[in-house]
Tab-separated table of C-alpha atoms in Angstrom:
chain	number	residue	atom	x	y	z
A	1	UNK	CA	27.517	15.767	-1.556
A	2	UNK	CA	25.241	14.594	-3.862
A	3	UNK	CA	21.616	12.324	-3.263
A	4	UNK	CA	19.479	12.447	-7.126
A	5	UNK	CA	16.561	10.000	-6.803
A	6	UNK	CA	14.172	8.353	-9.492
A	7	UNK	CA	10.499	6.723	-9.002
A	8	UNK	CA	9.619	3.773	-11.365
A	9	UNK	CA	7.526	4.318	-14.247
A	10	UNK	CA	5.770	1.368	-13.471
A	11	UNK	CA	5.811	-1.999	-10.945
A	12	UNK	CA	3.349	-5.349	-10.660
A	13	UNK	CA	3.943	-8.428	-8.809
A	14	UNK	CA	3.710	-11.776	-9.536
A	15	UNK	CA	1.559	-14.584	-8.323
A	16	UNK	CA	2.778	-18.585	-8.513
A	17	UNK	CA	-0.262	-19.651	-7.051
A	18	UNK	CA	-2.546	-21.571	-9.938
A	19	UNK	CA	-4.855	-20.050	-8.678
A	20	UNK	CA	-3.652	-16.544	-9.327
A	21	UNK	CA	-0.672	-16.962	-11.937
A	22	UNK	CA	-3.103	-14.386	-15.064
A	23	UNK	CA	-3.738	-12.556	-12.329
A	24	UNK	CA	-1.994	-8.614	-13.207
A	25	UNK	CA	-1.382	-6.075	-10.189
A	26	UNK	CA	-0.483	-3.354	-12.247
A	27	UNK	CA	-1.780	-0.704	-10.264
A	28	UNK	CA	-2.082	-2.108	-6.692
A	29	UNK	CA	-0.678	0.462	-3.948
A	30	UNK	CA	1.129	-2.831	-2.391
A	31	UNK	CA	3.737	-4.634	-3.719
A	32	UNK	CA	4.208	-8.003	-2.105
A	33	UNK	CA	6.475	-10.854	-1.370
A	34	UNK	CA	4.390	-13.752	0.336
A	35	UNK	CA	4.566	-17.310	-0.025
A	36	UNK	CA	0.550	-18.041	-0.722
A	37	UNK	CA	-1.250	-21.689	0.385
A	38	UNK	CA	-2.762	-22.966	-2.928
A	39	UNK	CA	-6.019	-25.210	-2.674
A	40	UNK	CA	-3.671	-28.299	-2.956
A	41	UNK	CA	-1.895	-27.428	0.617
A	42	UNK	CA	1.230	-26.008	-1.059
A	43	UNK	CA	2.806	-22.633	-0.050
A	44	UNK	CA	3.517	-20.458	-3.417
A	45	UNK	CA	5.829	-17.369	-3.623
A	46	UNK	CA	5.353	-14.008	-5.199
A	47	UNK	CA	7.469	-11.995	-6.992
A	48	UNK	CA	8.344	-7.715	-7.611
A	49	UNK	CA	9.019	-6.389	-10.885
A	50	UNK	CA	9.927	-2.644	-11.202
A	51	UNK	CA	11.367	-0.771	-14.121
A	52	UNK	CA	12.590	3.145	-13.420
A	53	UNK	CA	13.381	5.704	-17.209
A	54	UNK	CA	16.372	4.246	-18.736
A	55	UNK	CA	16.730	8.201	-20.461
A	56	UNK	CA	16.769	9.289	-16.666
A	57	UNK	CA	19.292	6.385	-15.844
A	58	UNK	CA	21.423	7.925	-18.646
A	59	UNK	CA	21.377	11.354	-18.065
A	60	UNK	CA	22.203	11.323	-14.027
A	61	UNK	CA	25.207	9.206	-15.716
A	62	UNK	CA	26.193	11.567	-17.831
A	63	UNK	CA	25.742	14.802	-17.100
A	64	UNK	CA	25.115	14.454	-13.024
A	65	UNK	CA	27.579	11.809	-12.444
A	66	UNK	CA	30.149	13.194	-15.187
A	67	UNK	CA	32.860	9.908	-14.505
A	68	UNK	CA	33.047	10.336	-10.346
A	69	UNK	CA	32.334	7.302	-8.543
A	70	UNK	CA	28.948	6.194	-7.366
A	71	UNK	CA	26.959	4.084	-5.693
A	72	UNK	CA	22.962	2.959	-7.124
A	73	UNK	CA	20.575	2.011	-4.480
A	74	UNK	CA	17.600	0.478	-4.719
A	75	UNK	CA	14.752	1.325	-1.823
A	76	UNK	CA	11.553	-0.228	-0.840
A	77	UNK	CA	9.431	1.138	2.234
A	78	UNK	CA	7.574	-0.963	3.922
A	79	UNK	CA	4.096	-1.402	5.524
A	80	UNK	CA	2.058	-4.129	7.799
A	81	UNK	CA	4.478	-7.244	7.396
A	82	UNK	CA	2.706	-10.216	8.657
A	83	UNK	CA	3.948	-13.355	10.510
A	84	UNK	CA	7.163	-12.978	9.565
A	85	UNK	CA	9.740	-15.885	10.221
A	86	UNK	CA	12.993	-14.818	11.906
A	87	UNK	CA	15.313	-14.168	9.003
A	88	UNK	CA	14.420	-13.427	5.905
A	89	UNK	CA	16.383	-13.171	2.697
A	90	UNK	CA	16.260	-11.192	-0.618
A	91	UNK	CA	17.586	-11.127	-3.805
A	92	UNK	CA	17.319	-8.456	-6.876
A	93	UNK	CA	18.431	-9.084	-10.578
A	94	UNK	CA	18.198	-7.473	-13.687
A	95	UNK	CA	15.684	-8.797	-15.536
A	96	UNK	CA	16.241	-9.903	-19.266
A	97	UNK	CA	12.768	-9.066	-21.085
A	98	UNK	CA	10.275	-6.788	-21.881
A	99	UNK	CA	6.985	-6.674	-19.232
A	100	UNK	CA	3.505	-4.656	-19.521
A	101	UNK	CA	2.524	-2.826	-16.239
A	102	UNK	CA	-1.291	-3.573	-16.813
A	103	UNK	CA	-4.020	-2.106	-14.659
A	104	UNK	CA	-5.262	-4.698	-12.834
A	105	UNK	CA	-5.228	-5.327	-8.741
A	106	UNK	CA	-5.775	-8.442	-6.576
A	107	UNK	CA	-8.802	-7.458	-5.302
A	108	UNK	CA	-10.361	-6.720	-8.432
A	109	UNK	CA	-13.548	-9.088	-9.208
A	110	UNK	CA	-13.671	-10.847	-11.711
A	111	UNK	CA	-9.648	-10.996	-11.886
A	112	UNK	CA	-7.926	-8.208	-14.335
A	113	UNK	CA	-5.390	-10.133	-16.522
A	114	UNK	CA	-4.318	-7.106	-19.208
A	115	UNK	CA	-1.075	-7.150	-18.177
A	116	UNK	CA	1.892	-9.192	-17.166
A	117	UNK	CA	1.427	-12.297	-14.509
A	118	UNK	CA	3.244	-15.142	-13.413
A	119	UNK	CA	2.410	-17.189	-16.553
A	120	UNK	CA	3.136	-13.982	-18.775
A	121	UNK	CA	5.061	-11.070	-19.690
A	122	UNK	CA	2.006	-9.094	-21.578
A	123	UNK	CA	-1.963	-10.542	-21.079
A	124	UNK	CA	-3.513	-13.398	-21.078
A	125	UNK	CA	-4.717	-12.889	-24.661
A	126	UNK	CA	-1.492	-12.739	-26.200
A	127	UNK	CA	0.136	-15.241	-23.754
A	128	UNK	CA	3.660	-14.120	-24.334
A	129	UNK	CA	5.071	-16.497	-22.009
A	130	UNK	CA	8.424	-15.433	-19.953
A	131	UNK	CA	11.488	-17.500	-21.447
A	132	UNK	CA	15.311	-18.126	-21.147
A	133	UNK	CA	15.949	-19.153	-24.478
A	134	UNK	CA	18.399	-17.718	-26.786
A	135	UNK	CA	19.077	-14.746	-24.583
A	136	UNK	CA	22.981	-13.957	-24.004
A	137	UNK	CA	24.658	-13.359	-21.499
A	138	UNK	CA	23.075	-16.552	-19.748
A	139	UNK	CA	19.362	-15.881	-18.104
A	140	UNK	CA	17.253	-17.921	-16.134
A	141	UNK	CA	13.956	-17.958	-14.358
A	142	UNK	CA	11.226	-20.379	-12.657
A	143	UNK	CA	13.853	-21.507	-9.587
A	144	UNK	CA	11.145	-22.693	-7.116
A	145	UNK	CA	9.186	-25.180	-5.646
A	146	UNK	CA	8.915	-28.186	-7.593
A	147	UNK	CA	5.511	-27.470	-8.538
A	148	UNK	CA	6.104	-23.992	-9.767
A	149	UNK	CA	6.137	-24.752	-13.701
A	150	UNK	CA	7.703	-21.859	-15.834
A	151	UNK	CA	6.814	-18.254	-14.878
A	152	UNK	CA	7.222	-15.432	-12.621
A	153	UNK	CA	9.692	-13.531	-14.757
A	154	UNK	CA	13.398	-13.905	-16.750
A	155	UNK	CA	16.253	-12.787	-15.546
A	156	UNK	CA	20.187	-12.470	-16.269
A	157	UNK	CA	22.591	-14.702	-14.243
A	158	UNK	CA	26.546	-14.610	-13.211
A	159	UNK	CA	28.570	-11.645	-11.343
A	160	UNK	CA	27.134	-8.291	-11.430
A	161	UNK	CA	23.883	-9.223	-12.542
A	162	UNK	CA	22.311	-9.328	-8.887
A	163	UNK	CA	21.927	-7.982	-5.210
A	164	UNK	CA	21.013	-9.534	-2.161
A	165	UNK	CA	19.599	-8.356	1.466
A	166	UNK	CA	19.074	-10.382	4.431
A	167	UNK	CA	17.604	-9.185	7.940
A	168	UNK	CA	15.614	-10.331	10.623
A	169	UNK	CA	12.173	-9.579	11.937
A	170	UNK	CA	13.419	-6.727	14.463
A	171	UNK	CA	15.003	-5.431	11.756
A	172	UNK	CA	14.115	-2.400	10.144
A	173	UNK	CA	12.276	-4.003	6.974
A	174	UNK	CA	12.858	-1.427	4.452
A	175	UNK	CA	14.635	-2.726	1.092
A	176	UNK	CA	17.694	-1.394	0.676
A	177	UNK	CA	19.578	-2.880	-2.706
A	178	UNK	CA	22.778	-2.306	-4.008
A	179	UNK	CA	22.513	-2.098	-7.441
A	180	UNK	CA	25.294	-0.730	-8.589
A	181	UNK	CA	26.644	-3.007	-11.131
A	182	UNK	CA	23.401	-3.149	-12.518
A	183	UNK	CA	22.900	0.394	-13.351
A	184	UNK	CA	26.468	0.491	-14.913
A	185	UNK	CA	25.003	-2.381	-16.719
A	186	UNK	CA	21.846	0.149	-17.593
A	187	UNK	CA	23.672	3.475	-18.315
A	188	UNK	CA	26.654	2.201	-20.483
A	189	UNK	CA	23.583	0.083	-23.010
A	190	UNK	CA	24.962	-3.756	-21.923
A	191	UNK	CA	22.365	-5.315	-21.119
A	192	UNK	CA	18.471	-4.113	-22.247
A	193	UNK	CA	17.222	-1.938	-18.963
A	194	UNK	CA	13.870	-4.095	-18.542
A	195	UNK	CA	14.218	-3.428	-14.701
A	196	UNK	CA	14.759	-5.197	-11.568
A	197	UNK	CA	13.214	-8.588	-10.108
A	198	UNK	CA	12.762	-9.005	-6.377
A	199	UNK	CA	12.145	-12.329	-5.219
A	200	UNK	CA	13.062	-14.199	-2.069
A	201	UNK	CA	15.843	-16.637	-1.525
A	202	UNK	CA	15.422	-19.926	-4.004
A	203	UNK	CA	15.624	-21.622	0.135
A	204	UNK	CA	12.726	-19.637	0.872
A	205	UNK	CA	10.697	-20.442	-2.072
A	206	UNK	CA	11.528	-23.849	-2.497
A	207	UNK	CA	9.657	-24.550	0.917
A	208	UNK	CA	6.296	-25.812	-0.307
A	209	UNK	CA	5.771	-26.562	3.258
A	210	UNK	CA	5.059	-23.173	5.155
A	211	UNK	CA	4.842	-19.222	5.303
A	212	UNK	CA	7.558	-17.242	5.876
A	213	UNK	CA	5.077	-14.514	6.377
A	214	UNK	CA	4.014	-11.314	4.401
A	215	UNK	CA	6.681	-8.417	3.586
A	216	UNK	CA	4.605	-5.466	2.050
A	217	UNK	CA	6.028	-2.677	0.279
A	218	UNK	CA	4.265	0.570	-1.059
A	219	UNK	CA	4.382	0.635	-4.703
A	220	UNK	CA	4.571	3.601	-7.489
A	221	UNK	CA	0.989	3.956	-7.087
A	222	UNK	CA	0.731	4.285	-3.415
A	223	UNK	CA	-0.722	7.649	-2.245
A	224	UNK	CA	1.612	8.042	0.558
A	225	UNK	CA	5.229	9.781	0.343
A	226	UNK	CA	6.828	6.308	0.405
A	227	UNK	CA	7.174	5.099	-3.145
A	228	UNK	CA	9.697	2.588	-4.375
A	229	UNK	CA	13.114	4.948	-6.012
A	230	UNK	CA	16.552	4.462	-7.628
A	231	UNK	CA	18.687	6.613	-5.669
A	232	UNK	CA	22.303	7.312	-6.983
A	233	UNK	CA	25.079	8.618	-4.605
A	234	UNK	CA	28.388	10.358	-5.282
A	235	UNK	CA	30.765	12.647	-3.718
A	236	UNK	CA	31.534	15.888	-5.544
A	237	UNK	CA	32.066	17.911	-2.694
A	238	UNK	CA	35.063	20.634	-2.752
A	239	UNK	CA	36.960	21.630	-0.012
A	240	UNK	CA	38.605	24.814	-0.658
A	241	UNK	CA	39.483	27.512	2.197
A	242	UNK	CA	38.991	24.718	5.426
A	243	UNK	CA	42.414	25.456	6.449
A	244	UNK	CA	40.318	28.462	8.326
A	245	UNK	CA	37.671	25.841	9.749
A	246	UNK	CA	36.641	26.302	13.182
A	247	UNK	CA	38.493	23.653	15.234
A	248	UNK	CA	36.836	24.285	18.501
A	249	UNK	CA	34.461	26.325	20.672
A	250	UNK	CA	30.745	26.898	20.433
A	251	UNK	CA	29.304	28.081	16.819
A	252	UNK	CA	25.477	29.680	15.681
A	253	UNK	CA	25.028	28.720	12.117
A	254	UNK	CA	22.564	30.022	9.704
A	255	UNK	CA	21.078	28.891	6.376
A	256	UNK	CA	20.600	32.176	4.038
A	257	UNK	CA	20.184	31.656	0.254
A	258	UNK	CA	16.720	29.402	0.764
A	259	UNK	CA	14.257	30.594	-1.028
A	260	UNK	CA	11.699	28.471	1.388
A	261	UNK	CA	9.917	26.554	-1.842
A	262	UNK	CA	11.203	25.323	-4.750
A	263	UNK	CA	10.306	23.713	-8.017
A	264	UNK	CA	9.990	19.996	-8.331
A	265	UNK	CA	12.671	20.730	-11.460
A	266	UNK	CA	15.520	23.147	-9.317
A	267	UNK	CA	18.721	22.228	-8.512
A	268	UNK	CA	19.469	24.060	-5.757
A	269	UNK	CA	22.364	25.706	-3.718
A	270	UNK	CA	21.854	26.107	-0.412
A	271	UNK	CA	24.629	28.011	1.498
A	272	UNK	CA	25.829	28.076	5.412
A	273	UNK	CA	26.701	31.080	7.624
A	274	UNK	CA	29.258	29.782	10.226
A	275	UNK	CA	30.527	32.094	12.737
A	276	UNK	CA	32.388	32.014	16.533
A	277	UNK	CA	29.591	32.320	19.020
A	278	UNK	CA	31.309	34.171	21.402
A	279	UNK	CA	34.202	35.670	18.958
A	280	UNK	CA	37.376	36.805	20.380
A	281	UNK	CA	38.011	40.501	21.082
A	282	UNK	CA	39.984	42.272	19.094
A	283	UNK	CA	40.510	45.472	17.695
A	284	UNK	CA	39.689	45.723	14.235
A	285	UNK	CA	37.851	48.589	12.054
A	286	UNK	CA	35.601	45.807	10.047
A	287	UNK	CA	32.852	43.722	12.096
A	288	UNK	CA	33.590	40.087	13.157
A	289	UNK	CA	30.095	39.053	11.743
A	290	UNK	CA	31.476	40.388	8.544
A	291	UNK	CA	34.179	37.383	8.498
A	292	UNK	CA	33.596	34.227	6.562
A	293	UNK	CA	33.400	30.990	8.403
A	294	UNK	CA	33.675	27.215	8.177
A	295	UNK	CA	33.219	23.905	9.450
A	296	UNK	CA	35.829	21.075	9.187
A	297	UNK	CA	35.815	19.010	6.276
A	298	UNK	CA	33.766	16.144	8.326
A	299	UNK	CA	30.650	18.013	8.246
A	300	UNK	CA	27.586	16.895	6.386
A	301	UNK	CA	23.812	17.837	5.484
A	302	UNK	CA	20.456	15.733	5.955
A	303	UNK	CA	16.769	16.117	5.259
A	304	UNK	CA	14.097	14.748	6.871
A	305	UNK	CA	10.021	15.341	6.299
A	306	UNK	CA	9.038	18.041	8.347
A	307	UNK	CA	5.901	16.192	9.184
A	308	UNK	CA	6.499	12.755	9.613
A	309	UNK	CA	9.951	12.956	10.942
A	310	UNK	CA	11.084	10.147	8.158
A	311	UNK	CA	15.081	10.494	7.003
A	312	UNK	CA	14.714	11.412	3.406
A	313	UNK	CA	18.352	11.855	3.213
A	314	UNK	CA	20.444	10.884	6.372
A	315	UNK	CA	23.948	11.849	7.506
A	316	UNK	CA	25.973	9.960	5.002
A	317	UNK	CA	29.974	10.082	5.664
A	318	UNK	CA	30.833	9.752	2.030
A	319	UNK	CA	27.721	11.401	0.082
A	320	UNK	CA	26.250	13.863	1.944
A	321	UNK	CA	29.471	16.254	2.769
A	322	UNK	CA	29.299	19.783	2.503
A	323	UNK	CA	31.787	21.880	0.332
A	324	UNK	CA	34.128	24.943	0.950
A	325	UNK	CA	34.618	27.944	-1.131
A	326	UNK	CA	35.474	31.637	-0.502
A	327	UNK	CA	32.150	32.479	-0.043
A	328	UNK	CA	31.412	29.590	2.692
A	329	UNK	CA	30.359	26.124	3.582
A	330	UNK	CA	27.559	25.106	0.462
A	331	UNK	CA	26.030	22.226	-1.058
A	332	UNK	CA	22.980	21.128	-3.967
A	333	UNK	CA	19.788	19.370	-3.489
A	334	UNK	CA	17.883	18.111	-6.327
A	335	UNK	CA	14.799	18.738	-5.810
A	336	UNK	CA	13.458	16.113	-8.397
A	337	UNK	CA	13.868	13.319	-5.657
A	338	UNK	CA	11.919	14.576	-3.246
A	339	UNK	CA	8.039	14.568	-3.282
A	340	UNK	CA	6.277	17.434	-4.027
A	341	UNK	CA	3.859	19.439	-1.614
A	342	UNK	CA	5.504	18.514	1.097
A	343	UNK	CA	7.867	20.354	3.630
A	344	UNK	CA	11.357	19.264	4.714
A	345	UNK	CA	13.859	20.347	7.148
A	346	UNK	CA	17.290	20.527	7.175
A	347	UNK	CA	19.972	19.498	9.748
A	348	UNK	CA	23.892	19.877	9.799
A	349	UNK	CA	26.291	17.746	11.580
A	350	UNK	CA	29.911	19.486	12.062
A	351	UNK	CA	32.548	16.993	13.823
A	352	UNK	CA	35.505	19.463	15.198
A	353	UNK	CA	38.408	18.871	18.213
A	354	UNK	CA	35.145	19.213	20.704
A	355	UNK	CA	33.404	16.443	19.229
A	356	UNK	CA	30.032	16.057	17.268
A	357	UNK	CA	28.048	18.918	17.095
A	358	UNK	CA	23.721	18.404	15.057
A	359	UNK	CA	22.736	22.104	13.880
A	360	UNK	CA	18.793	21.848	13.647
A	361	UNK	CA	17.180	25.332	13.868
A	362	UNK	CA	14.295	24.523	12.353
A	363	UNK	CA	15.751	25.049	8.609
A	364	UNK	CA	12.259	24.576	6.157
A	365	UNK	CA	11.705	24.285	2.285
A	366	UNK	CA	8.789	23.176	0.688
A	367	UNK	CA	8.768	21.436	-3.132
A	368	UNK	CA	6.307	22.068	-5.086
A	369	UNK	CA	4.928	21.132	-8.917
């Protein structure tokens, strides 16, 4: 029952084209993945860097997570793709060195080059160039198009050490990584947590010959609610008292225990009200209303943006499930993965002996700072 997400503290991305490999992007609000025509005719790709808290990494392992299972995903939204061939392809991996975020952006005139580039890891006054050598386990970088020489970022190689996505252009575009392995990698201190790099298919890029079109992605610095996050998923739901779960017939369910807003900082439990809605008559000297109810143990919780309609957290059979006690049907939100000033809703899907049933009565929080 549990969704905990994490924004990076800082992305860039990377240029091949010699005409714009010192060029930083520290704080651009688009992150990009383009293959670029160079003033010699040849077609150049870009790459994403993004590094998220490795004390944040830790401490969802050890004190969220506590052992259970999970699953590590990382998410990119995206915005105003352009020309797009029919399939594209994309690979993650962890990269193997350090990187500076810089503030520069690609429209910026004359060029900013304070931070890393293609060509290098910090500026292009210290010209710490990005390398392979002497790093263990085995790391690599600069697979490309012939003409791409060096650059555009280090990262390890072999099992567990990478993620890949493909899709085509009717395809909902958003990045969505498993990553996994990667963060065990992270959390348990194997490998250096210098981030991920996202980078298209060494196919794609080796194609000197043509675009593959644009994908755009909003970065950390974006000033929408659509920034890049780590989100981690496990199940820690309990199901105690379901042998009383209502099997069939229609229910009215009720959220009490919402407080309406909440601190960016709250972990909160939110609780359900589940009753017959047209109870059996019987003689009794307590009230019906009075009697605790529940939903089967395939019934789960998800948020969406009360404005934009966007699925912040969607129906998820194996994450999102909601837990039993004596007191009802409950589960947690962390409210740290949400943005703040903004209002969400909440809707409940119960599956009993009459089907699937979506509760969405208009259930509203706000998170704020």
């Amino acid at each position: 029952m549990a969704y905990y997400s994490i924004f990076p503290v800082k992305d860039a991305t990377l240029y091949s084209n010699p005409d714009r490999d010192t060029l930083n992007t520290g704080i651009d609000e688009i992150l990009e993945l383009v293959k670029e025509k160079g003033s010699n005719g040849v077609y150049y790709p870009s790459r994403i860097l993004l590094q998220f808290d490795t004390s944040k990494i830790q401490l969802i392992s050890s004190s969220k997570i506590q052992g259970l299972p999970f699953s590590a995903s990382l998410q990119l939204f995206s915005t105003e793709h352009k020309n797009l061939a029919s399939t594209q392809q994309i690979e993650t991996f962890a990269v193997s060195q350090s990187w500076n975020e810089g503030t520069g952006r690609y429209s910026n005139l004359p060029s900013s080059s304070n931070g890393c580039s293609w060509l290098y890891r910090d500026n292009s006054t210290s010209k710490t160039e990005w390398s392979s050598i002497n790093f263990a386990p085995e790391t690599t970088g600069s697979i490309g198009a012939p003409n791409i020489e060096g650059g555009g970022g280090v990262w390890y190689t072999g099992s567990g050490y990478s993620s890949t996505q493909e899709f085509n252009n009717e395809d909902n575009l958003d990045l969505n990584l498993n990553v996994t392995s990667i963060i065990n990698k992270h959390a348990n201190s194997l490998i250096p947590n210098n981030g991920f790099l996202i980078k298209y298919s060494n196919d794609i890029e080796d194609d000197e010959s043509s675009s593959k079109g644009t994908l755009n992605y909003f970065s950390v610095d974006t000033h929408t609610i659509f920034p890049p996050k780590l989100t981690f998923k496990w199940d820690d739901s309990i199901h105690n008292s379901q042998s009383l779960a209502k099997n069939k017939g229609e229910l009215n369910v009720s959220l009490y225990r919402n407080k309406e807003e909440y601190n960016i900082n709250e972990e909160s439990i939110f609780r359900l009200n589940v009753r017959d809605k047209y109870p059996n008559r019987i003689f009794s000297t307590t009230s019906n209303y009075l009697n605790v109810g529940y939903f089967t143990t395939s019934s789960y919780y998800s948020i969406r943006d009360a404005h934009t309609e966007e699925e912040i957290i969607p129906f998820d059979n194996e994450f999102t499930k909601l837990s039993a006690d004596d007191e009802g049907m409950y589960f947690k939100i962390y409210m740290k993965g949400l943005q703040p000033e903004r209002y969400y809703r909440l809707l409940f899907k119960h599956i009993n002996n009459d089907g699937i049933e979506i509760f969405d009565n208009n259930y509203h929080f706000k998170v704020v700072r």
